[in-house]
Short mmCIF file of C-alpha atoms and ligand atoms in Angstrom, two decimals:
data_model
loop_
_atom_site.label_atom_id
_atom_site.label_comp_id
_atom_site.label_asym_id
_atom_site.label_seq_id
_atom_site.Cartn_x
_atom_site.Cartn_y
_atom_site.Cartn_z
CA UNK A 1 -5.07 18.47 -2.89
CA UNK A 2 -8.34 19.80 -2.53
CA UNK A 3 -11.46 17.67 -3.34
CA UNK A 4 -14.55 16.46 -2.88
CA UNK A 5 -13.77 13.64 -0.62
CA UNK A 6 -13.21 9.85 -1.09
CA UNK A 7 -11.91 9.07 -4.91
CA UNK A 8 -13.11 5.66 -6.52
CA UNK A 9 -12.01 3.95 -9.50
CA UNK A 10 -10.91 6.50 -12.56
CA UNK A 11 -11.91 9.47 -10.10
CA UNK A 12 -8.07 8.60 -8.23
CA UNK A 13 -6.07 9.86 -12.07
CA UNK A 14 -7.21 13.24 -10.68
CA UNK A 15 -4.39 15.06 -8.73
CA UNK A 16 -4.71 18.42 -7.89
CA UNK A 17 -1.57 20.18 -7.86
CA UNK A 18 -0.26 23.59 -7.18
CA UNK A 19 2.75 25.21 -8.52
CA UNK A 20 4.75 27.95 -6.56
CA UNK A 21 2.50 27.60 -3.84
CA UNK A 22 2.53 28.94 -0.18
CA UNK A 23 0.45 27.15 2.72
CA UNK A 24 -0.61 29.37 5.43
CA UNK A 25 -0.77 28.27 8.95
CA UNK A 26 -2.04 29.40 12.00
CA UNK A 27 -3.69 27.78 15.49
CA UNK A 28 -2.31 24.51 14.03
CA UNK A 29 -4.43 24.66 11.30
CA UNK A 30 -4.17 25.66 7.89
CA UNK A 31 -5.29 29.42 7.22
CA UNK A 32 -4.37 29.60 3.58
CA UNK A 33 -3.35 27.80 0.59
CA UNK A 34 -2.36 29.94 -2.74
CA UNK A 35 0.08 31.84 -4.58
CA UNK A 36 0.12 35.13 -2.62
CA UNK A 37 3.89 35.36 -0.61
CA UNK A 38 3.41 38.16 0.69
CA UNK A 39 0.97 37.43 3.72
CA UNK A 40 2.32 38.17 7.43
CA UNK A 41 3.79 35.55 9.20
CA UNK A 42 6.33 35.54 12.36
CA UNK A 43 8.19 32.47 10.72
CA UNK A 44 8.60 31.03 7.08
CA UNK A 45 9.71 27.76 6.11
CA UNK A 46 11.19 28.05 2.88
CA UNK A 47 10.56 25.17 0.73
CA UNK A 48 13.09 25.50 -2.04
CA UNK A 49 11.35 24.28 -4.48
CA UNK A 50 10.36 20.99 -2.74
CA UNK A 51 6.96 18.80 -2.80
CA UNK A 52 4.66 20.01 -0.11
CA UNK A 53 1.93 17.35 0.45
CA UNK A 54 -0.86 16.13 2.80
CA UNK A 55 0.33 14.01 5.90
CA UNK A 56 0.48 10.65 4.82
CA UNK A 57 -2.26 8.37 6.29
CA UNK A 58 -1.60 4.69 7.22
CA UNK A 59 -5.14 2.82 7.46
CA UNK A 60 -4.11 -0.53 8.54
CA UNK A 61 -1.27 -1.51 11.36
CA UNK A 62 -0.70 -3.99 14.10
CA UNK A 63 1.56 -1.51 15.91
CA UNK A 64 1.05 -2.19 19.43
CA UNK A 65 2.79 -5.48 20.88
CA UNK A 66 5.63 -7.64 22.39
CA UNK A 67 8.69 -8.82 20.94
CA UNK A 68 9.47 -9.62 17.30
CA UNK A 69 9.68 -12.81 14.95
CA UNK A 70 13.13 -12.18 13.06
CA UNK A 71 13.35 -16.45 13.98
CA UNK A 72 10.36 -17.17 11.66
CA UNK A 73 12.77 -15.58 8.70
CA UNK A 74 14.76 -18.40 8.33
CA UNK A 75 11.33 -20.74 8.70
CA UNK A 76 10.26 -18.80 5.37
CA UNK A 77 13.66 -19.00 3.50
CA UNK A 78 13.05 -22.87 4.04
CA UNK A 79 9.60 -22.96 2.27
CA UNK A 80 7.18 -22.88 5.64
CA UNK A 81 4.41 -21.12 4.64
CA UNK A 82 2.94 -18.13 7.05
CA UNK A 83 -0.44 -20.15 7.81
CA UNK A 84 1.54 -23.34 8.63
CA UNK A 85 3.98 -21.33 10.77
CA UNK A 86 0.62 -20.42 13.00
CA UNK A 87 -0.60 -23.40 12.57
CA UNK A 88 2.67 -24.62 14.50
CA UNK A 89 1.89 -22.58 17.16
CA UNK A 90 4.09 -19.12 16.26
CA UNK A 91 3.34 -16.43 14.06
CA UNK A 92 0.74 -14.46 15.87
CA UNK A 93 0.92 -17.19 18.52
CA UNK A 94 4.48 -16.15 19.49
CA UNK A 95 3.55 -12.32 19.74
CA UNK A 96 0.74 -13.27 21.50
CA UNK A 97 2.95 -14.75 24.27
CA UNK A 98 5.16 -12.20 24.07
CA UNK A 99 2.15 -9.48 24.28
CA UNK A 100 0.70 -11.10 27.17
CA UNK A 101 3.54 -11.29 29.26
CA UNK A 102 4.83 -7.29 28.55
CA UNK A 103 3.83 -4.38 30.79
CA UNK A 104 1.70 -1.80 29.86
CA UNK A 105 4.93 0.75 30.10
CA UNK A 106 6.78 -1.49 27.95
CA UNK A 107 4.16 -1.73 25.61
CA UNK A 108 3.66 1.56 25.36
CA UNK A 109 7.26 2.66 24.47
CA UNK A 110 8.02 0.21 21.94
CA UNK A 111 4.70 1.23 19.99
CA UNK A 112 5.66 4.76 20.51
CA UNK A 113 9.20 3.93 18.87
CA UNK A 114 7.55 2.87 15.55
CA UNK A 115 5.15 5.71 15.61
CA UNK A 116 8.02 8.08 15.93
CA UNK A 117 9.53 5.85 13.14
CA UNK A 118 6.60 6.39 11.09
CA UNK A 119 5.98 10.44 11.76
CA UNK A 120 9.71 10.14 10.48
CA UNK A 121 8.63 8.83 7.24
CA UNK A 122 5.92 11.43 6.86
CA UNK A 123 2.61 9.57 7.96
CA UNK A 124 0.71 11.90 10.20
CA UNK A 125 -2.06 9.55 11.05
CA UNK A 126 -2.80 5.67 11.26
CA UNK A 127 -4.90 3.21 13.05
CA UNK A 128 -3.61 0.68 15.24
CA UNK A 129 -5.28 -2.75 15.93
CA UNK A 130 -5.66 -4.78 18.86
CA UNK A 131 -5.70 -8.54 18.20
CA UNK A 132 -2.02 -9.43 20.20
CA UNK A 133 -3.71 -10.87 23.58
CA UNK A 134 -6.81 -13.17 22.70
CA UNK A 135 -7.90 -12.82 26.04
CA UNK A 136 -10.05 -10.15 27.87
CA UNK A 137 -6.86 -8.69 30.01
CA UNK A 138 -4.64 -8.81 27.26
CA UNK A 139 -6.90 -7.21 25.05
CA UNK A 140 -7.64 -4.30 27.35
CA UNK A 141 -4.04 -3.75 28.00
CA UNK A 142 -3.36 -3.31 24.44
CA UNK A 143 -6.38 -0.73 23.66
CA UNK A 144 -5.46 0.88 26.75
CA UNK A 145 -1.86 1.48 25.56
CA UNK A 146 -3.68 3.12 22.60
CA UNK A 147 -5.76 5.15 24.28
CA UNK A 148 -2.84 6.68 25.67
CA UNK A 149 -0.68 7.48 22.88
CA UNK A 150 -3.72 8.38 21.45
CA UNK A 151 -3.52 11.34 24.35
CA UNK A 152 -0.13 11.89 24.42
CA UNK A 153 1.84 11.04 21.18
CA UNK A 154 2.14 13.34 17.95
CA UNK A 155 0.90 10.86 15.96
CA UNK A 156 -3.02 10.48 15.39
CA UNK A 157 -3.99 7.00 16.14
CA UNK A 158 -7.71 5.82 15.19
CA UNK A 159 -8.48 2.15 17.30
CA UNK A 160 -9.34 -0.96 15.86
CA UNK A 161 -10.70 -3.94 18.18
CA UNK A 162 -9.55 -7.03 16.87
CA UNK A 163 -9.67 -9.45 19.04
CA UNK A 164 -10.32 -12.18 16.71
CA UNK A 165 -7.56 -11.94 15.21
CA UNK A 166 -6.32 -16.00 15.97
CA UNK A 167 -8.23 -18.76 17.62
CA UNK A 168 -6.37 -19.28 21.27
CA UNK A 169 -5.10 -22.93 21.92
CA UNK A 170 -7.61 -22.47 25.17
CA UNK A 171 -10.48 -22.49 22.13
CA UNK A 172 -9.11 -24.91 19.70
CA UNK A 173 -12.12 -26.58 19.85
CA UNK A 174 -14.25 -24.09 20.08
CA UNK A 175 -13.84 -21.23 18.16
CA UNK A 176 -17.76 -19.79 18.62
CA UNK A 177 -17.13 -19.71 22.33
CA UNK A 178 -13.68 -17.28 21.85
CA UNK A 179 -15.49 -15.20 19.75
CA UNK A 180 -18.10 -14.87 22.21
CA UNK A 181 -15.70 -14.05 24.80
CA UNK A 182 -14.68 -11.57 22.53
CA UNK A 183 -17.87 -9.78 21.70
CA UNK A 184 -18.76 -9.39 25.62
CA UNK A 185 -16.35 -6.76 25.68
CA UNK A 186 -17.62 -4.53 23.22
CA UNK A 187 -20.02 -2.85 25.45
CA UNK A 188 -17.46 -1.81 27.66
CA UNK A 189 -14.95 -1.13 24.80
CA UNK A 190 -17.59 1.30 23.62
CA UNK A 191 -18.21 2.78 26.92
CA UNK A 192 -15.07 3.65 27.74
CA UNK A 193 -13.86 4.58 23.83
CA UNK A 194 -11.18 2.64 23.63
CA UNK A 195 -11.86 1.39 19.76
CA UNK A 196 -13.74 2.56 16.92
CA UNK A 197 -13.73 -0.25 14.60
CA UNK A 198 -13.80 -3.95 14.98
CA UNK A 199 -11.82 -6.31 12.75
CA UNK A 200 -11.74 -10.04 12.15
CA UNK A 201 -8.93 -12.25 10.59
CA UNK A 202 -10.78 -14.48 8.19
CA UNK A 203 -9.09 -16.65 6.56
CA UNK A 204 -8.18 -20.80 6.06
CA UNK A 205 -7.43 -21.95 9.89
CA UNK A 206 -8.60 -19.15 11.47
CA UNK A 207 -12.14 -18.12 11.72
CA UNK A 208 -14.84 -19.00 8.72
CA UNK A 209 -17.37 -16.46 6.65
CA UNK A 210 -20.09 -17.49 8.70
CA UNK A 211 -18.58 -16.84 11.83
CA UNK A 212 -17.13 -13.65 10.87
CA UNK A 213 -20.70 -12.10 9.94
CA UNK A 214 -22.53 -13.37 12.81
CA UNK A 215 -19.43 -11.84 14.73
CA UNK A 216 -19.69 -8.59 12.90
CA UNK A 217 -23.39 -8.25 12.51
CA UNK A 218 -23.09 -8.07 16.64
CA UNK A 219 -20.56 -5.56 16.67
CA UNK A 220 -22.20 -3.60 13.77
CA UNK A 221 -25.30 -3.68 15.87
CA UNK A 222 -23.25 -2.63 18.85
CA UNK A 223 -22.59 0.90 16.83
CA UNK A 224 -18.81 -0.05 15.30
CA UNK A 225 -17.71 0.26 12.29
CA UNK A 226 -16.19 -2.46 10.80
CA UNK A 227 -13.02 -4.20 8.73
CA UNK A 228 -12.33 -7.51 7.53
CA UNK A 229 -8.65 -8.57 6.74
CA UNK A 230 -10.71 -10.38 3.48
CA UNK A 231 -9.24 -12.89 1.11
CA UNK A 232 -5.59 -12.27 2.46
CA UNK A 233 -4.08 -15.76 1.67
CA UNK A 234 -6.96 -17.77 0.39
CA UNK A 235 -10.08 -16.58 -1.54
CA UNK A 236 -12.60 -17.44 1.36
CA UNK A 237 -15.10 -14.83 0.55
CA UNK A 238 -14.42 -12.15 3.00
CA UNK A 239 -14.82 -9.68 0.06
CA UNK A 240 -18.24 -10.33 -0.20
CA UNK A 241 -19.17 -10.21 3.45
CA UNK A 242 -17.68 -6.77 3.67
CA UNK A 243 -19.64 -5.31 0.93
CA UNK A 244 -22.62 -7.51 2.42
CA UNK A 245 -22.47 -6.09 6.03
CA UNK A 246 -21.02 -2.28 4.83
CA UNK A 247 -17.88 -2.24 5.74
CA UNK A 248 -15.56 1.06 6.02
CA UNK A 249 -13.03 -0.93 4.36
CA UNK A 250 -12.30 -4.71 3.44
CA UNK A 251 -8.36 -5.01 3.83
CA UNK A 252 -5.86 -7.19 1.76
CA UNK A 253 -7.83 -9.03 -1.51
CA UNK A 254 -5.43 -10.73 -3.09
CA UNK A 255 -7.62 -13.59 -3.68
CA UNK A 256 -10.60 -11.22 -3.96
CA UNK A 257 -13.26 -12.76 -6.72
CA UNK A 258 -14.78 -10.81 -10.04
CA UNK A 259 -17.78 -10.62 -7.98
CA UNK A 260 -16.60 -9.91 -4.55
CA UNK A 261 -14.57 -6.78 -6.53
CA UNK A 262 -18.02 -5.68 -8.10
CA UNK A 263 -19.58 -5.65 -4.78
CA UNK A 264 -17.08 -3.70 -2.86
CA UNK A 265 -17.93 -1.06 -5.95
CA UNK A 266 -21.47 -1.09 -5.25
CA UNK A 267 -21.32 -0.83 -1.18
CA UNK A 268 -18.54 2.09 -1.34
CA UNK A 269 -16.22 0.42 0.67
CA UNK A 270 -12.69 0.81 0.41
CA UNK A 271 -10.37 -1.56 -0.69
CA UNK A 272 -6.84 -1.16 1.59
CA UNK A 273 -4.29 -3.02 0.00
CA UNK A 274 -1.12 -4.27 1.82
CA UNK A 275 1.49 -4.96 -1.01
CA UNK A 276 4.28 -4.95 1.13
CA UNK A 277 2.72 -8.35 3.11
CA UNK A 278 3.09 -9.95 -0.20
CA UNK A 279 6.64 -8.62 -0.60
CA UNK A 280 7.28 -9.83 2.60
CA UNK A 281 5.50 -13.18 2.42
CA UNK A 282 7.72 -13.69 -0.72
CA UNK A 283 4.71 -14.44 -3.06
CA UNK A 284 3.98 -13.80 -6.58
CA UNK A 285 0.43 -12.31 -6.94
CA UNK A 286 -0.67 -9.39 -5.72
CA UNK A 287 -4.34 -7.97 -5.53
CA UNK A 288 -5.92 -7.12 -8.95
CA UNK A 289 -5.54 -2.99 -8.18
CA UNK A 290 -5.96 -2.61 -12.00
CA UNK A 291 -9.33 -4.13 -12.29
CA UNK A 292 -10.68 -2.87 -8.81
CA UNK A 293 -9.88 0.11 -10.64
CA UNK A 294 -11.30 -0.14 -13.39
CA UNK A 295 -14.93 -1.64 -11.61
CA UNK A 296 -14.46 1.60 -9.78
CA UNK A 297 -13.42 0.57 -6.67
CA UNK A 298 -12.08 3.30 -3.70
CA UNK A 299 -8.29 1.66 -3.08
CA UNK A 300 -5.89 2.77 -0.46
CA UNK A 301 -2.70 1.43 0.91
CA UNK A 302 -1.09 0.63 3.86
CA UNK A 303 1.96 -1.11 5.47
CA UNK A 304 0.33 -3.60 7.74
CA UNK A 305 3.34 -2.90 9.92
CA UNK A 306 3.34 -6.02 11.97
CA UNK A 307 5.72 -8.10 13.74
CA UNK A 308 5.46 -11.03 11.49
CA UNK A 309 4.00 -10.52 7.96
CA UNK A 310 5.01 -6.84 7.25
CA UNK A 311 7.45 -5.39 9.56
CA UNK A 312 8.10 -2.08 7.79
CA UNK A 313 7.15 1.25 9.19
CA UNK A 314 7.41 3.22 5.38
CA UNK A 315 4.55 4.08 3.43
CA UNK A 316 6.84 5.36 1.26
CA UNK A 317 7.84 2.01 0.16
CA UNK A 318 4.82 0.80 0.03
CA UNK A 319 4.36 3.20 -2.67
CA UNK A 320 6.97 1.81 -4.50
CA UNK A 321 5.35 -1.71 -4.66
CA UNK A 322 2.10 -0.53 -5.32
CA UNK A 323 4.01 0.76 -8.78
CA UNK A 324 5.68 -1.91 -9.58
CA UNK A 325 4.13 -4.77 -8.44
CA UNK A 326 0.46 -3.65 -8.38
CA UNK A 327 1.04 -1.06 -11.99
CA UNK A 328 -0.65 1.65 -9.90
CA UNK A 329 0.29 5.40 -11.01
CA UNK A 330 1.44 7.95 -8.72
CA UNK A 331 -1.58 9.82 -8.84
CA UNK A 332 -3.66 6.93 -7.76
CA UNK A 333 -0.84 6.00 -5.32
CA UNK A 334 -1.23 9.55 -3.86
CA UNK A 335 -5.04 9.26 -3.68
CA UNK A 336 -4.27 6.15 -1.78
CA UNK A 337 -2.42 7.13 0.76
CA UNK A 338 -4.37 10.61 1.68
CA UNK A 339 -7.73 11.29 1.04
CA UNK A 340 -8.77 7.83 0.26
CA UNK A 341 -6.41 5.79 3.69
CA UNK A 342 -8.11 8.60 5.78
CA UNK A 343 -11.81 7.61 4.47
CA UNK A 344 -11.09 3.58 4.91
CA UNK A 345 -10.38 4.70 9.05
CA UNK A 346 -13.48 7.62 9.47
CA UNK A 347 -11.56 10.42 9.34
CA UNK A 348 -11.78 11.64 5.64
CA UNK A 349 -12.98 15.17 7.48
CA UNK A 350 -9.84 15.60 9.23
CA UNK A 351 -6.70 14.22 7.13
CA UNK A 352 -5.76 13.39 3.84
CA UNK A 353 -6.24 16.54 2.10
CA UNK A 354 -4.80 19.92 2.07
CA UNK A 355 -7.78 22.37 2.69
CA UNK A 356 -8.02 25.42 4.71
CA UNK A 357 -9.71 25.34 8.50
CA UNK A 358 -8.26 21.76 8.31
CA UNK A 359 -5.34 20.50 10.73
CA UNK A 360 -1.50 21.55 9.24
CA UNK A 361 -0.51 17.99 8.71
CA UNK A 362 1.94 18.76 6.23
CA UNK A 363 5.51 16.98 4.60
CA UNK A 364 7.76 18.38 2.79
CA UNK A 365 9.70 16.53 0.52
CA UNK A 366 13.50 16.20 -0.79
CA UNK A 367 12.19 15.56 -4.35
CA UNK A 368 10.64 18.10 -6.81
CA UNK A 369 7.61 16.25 -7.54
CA UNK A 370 4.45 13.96 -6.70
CA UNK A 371 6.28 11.53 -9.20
CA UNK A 372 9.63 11.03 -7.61
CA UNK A 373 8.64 9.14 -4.13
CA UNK A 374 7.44 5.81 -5.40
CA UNK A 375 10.23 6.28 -8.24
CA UNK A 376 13.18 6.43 -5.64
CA UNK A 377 12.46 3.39 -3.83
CA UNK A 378 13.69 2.31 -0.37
CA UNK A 379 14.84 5.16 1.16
CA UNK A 380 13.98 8.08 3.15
CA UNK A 381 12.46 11.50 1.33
CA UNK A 382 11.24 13.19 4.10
CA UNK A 383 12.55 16.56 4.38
CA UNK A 384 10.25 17.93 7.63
CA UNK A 385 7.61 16.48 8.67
CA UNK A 386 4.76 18.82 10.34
CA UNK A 387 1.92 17.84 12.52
CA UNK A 388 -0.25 19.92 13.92
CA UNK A 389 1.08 23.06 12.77
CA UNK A 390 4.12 22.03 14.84
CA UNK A 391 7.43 20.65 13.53
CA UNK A 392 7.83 16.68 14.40
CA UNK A 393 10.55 15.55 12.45
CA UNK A 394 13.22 16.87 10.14
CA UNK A 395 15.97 15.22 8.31
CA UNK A 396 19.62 15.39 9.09
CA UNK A 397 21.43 17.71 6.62
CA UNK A 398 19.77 20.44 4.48
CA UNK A 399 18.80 18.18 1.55
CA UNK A 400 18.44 19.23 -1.44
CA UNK A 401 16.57 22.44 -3.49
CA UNK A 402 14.92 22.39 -6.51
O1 IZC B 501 1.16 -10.80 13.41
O2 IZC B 501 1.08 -12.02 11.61
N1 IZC B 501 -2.02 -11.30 8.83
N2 IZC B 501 -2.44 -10.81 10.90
C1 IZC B 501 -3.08 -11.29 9.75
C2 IZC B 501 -1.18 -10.57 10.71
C3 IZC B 501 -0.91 -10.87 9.38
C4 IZC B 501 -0.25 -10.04 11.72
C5 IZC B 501 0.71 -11.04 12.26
ZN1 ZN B 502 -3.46 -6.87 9.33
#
């Protein structure tokens, strides 16, 4: 999987594969990648045959927060769209309630359930957002939560700040004053490291283009990277603004314009698609992958995993969708959810790619090639799962050679 870093537009066909091949690993790292079996090691993993492959790399999640929305299904099967659904109050309303009133312990154990879920499914690394509290305490309690799986879970977590995420009934009428609320805790959220990245939800309802890039431009200023959840329902313009303000990535774009796809070319950021909200959100179109493609546009994907629009944990069937419903090949698909997810969250020198003197984030598969995981759709492939150098997860049973 070795290359030389982030892959836009035709640049994702390439997929460097190795046949036969035997990774090397020592000090948690990965000492050697190549044909020769016969270097010294106290313990081999025999692969059988099986698809070795980077870690998989999740760039965009809401993973930390209270409760669930299982109630808002039925909503949906009646026709209630998901802005109207906020609009009444729930969607990220109802986690927020549910976020605000949870303990930091509890908190911290349910997100550390879905990232033991996801190791599971083979991703090695994701980010997690904020954006479940809309007020200061809330906020903190949620980036503190990450900070400390951050320390202590298996999974590495990169932290997004996103606390505007919603405007809080407190600010109905005055959405500029929440967002100021918001940005006075940057300096403090930088101080103490408790997010790289800050994120804003723009979109119909929620906050406008202008006030997400006087937002941004603060936080840019203030040394953070920066996201956008652009264009997700309705084509605002978000696109635009992140190529406009340089951001690491500008996430969903299903109603991303000709020109807002052009510019995201030209500013190198990357486009992280969430095909699985759309899925979920039981809509028809999905974002234009083919021509972002083609304009030569850096894509990843990602799950979204969230309690209301996307509540999967598997990147593997994400995968899937971005085949069939987004007529992305695997290679691209692979691209997208290594090299390319670990660029879109700053850490393109660290995961995504199998190279030596690089962390052993490694899966192994039960199939007998790249091809076969977005083909077998829905399920499981994960063989073993190791992070670190160190064994995480493992299937039951003893799968199946090749
Ligand atoms: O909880 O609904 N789109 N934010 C923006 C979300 C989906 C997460 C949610
Ligand atoms: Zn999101």
């Amino acid at each position: 999987m070795e290359s030389n870093g982030i892959r836009a537009g035709k640049a994702m066909q390439e997929l460097p594969v190795l046949e036969n091949a035997v990774v090397g690993v020592a000090d948690g790292k990965i000492a050697y990648i190549g044909a020769d079996a016969s270097i010294p090691a106290d313990r081999v993993i025999d692969c059988e045959g099986r698809l070795v492959t980077p870690g998989l790399v999740d760039p965009h999640t809401h993973v930390v927060f209270g409760g669930s929305r299982e109630h808002e299904l039925s909503l949906k099967l009646q026709g209630v769209p998901y802005l109207e659904i906020l609009q009444r109050g729930g969607g990220i309303h109802s986690t927020v309630e549910a976020t605000r009133i949870a303990r930091k312990e509890a908190l911290y154990k349910k997100a550390a359930f879905h990232l033991d879920r996801m190791l599971s499914h083979g991703t090695t690394t994701v980010e997690a957002k904020s954006g479940y509290g809309l007020e200061i305490d809330t906020e903190r309690k949620q980036l503190e939560v990450v900070k400390e799986l951050q320390e202590q879970h298996a999974m590495s977590i990169v932290s997004t700040f996103l606390g505007a995420h919603a405007i809080p009934a407190s600010h109905k009428e005055n959405p500029d004053a929440f967002l100021d609320e918001m940005l006075n805790m940057l300096d403090a959220i930088k101080e103490e490291n408790l997010a790289e990245f800050v994120d804003i939800f723009t979109e119909t309802g929620v906050f406008t283009v202008a006030q997400s890039r006087r937002y941004l431009q603060r936080a840019k200023e203030k040394g953070f990277g920066i996201k956008i959840h652009a264009d997700e329902i309705d084509p605002l313009g978000g696109t635009e603004l992140a190529a406009e303000l340089g951001a690491i990535s500008a996430d969903h774009l299903v109603g991303a314009s000709d020109k807002g796809i052009k510019d995201l070319a030209e500013s190198g950021t990357i486009a992280v698609l969430l095909p699985g909200t759309i899925f979920y959100l039981n809509k028809e179109s999905f974002a234009r992958a083919r021509k972002m493609l083609d304009d030569g546009v850096a894509v990843a994907l990602a799950t979204d995993f969230n309690p209301g629009s996307s509540p999967t944990e598997n990147l593997q069937l994400i995968m899937s969708l971005a085949a069939l419903k987004m007529n992305m090949t695997p290679e691209e698909i692979w691209n997208a959810v290594t090299v390319n997810a670990a660029h879109a969250i700053g850490r393109g020198h660290e995961a995504g790619q199998l190279i030596v003197g690089r962390q052993a984030d490694l899966v192994v598969w039960n199939a007998p090639n790249y091809m076969y995981i977005p083909y077998h759709y829905g399920v499981n492939h994960v063989h073993t799962v190791v992070k670190g150098g160190r064994i995480v997860a493992e299937a039951a049973g003893k799968g199946l050679s090749f």
